Every structure is written in structure tokens, then in C-alpha cells.
Tab-separated table of C-alpha atoms in Angstrom:
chain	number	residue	atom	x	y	z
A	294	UNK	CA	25.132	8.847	-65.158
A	295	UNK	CA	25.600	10.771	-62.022
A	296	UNK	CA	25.315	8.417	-59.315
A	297	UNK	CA	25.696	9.648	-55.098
A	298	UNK	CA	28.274	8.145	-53.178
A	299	UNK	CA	27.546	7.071	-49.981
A	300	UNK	CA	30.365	9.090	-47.413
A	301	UNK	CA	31.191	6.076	-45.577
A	302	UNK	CA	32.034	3.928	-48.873
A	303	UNK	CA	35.385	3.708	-49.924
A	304	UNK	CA	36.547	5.601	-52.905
A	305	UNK	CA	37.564	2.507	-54.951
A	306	UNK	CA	34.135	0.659	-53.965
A	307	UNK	CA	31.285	1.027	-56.442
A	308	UNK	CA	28.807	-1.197	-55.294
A	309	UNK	CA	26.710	0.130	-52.071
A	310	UNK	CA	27.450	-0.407	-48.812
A	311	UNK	CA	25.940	-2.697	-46.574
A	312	UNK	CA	24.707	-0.091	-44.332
A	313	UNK	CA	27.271	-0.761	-41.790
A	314	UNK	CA	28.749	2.001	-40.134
A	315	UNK	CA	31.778	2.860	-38.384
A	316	UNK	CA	30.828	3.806	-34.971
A	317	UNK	CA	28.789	2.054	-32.168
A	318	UNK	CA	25.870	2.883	-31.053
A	319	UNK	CA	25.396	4.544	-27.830
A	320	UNK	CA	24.512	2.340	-24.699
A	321	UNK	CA	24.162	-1.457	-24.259
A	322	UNK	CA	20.494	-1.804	-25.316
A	323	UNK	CA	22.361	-4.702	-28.118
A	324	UNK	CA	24.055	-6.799	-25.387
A	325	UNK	CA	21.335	-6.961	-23.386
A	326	UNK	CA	18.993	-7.875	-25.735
A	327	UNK	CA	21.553	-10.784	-26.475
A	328	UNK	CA	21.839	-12.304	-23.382
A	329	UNK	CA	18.737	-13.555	-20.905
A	330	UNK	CA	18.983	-11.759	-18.043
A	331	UNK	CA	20.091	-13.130	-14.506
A	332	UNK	CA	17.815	-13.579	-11.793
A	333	UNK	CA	18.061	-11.225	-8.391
A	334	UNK	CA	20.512	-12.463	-5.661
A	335	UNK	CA	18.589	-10.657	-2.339
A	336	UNK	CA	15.269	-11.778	-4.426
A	337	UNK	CA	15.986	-14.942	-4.274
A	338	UNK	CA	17.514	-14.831	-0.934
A	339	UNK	CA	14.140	-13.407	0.055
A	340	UNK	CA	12.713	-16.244	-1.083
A	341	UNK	CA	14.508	-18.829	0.470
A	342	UNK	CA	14.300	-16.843	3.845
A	343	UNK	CA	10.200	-16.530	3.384
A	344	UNK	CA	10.156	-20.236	2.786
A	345	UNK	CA	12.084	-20.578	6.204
A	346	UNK	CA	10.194	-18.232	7.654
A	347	UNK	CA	7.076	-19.965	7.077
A	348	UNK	CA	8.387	-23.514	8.080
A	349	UNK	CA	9.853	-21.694	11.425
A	350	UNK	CA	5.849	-20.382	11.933
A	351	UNK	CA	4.302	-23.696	11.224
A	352	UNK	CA	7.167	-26.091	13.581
A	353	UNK	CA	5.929	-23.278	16.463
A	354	UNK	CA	2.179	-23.869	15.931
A	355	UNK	CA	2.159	-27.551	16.097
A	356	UNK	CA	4.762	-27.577	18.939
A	357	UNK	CA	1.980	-25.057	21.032
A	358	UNK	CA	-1.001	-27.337	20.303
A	359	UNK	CA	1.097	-30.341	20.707
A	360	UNK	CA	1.807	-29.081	23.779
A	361	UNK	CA	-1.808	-27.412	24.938
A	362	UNK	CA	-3.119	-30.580	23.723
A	363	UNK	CA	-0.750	-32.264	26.716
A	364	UNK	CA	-1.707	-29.821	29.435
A	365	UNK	CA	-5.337	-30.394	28.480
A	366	UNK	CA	-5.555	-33.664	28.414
A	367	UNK	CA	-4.366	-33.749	32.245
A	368	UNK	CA	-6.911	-34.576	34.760
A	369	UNK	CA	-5.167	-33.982	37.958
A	370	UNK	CA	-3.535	-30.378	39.130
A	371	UNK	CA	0.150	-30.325	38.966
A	372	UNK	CA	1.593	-28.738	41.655
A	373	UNK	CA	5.177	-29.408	41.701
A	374	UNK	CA	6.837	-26.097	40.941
A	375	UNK	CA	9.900	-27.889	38.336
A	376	UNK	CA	7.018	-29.581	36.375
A	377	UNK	CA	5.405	-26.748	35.437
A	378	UNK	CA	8.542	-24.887	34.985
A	379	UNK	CA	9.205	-27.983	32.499
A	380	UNK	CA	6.034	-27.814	30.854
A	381	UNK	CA	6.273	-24.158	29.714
A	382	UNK	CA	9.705	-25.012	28.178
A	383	UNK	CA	7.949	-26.141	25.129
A	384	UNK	CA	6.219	-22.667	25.255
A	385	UNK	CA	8.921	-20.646	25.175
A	386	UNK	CA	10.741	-22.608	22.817
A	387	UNK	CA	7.560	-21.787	20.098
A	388	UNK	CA	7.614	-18.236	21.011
A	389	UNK	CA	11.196	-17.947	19.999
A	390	UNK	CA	10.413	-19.894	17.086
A	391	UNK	CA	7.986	-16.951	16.160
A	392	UNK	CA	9.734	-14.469	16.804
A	393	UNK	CA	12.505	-15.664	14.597
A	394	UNK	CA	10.404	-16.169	11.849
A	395	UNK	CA	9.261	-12.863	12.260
A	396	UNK	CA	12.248	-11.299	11.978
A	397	UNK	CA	13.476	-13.393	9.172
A	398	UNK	CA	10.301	-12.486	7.296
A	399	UNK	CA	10.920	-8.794	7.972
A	400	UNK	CA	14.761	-9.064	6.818
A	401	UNK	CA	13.052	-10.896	3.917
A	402	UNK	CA	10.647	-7.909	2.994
A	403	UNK	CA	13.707	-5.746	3.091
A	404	UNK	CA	15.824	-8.271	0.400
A	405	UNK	CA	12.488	-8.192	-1.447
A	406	UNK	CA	12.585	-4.766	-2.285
A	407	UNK	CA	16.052	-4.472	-2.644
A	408	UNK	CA	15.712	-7.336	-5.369
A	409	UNK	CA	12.692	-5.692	-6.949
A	410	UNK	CA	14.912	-2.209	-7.365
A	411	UNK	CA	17.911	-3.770	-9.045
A	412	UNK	CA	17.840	-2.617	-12.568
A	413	UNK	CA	18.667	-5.241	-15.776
A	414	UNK	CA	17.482	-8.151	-13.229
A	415	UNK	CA	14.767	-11.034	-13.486
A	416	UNK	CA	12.214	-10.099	-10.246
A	417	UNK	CA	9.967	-13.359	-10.189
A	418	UNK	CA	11.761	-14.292	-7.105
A	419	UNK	CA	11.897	-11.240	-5.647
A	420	UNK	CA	8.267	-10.945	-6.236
A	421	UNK	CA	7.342	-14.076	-4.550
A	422	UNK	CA	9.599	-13.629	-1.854
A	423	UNK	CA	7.840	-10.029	-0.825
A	424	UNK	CA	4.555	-11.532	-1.303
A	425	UNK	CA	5.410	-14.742	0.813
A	426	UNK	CA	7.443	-12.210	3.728
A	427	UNK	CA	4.953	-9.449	3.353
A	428	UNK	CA	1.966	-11.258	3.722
A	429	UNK	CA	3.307	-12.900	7.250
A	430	UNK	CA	4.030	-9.198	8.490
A	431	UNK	CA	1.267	-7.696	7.255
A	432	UNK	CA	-0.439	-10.683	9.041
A	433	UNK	CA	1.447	-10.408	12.396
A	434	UNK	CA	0.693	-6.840	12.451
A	435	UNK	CA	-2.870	-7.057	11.953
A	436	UNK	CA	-3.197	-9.461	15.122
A	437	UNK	CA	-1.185	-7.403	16.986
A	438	UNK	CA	-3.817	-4.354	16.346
A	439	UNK	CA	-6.552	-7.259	16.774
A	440	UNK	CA	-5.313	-7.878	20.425
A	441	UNK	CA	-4.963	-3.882	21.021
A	442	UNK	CA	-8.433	-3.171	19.979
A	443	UNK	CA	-9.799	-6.288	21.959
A	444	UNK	CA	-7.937	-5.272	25.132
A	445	UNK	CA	-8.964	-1.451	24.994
A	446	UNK	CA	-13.087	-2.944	24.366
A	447	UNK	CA	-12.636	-5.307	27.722
């Protein structure tokens, strides 16, 4: 009986290979199949950042209606000059509040997609974090355009 020999069995081995081979395959597609893969650092530092973002936004909502509910609620006229000065501290203090959130939700986008384009990475945070920073500029922008088009109307 004439039998083949496999070329990668040894000469003094007659039983058949185990269909191992000598060589490795090309690329890493085995290793990471192995291992889970890691999540995204800027997507989940766009997360945290949206979820600051949006607390920022909220603290400088309820400080401006805490604060027009005050000036409402007066009966009499203030004229002192240092109390009103006093009374619009509050106000500036929410602006600044969102403004910073705005910015941090724009440097959030920006981690977002960074986290969304790094390859062999998990991207649930990163998604989250765009939708959570995206949808608060998206947002700002739109009333911005709101208060454009009402002013050029008027």
C-alpha cells in the first residue's frame, strides 16, 4: 500500500498529523478574539464630562429662577445702585455656569468622536457620551438660531 505523506510530518512518524503547522498565521485576528476588548479612554471621558456638563446646565437653571423668582416676588423698586449690582451677581454666576457647560459639552463631542474612531475598542461609552454632549450643542445651537430668526422678524 502506497500511502501520501503529509510534508510537514516527520519522516519516522506514521500516524497523521494533527493538522498543526509550523508557522503562524498572519495578523492578530486569534488574540483578539481571546481577550474582551477594553473600553475607550476619551469615550468614557466624554461621558463623564457630558454628565458634568449636564449637572453644570441644570445648577445654572435653578440658580436663574431661584433668583427671578426673588426679584419677582419684590413689591417695592430697588433703587440703591450696590443692591442691584448684588442681585445680578447670581446672574452672572449662571451664565458662566452655561457657558462652561457648553464648552465642556463641546470638548466632550470632540472625545466622543475620537473614542468612536479608535480601532479594537468597546464604543458604548463613547456613544453615549456624543449623544449626551451632542444633543446639548445641537440644542444650544438651535436656540441660538431661534433668537436670530426672532430678532430679524421684530
Amino acid at each position: 500500500m502506497n500511502q501520501e505523506q503529509d510534508p510537514w510530518q516527520s519522516k519516522d512518524d506514521n500516524t497523521r498529523s494533527s493538522g498543526l503547522r509550523p508557522y503562524q498565521p498572519i495578523g492578530n485576528d486569534h488574540v483578539a478574539a481571546a481577550e474582551p476588548l477594553k473600553q475607550s479612554g476619551p469615550g468614557i471621558a466624554s461621558f463623564i464630562v457630558g454628565i458634568i456638563s449636564i449637572f453644570m446646565f441644570v445648577i445654572s437653571i435653578v440658580v436663574i429662577i431661584g433668583q427671578a423668582a426673588d426679584l419677582l416676588s419684590l413689591e417695592e423698586a430697588i433703587e440703591d445702585s450696590e443692591a442691584i449690582a448684588a442681585m445680578g451677581v447670581p446672574f452672572v454666576i449662571a451664565g458662566l455656569l452655561f457657558l462652561g457647560s457648553l464648552i465642556l459639552s463641546f470638548v466632550g463631542t470632540i472625545l466622543a468622536i475620537i473614542g468612536l474612531v479608535i480601532k479594537n475598542r468597546r464604543k458604548v461609552f463613547a456613544i453615549i457620551g456624543l449623544i449626551l454632549n451632542g444633543l446639548f450643542t445641537i440644542g444650544f445651537v438651535l436656540l441660538v438660531l431661534i433668537g436670530i430668526a426672532s430678532q430679524v422678524s421684530v
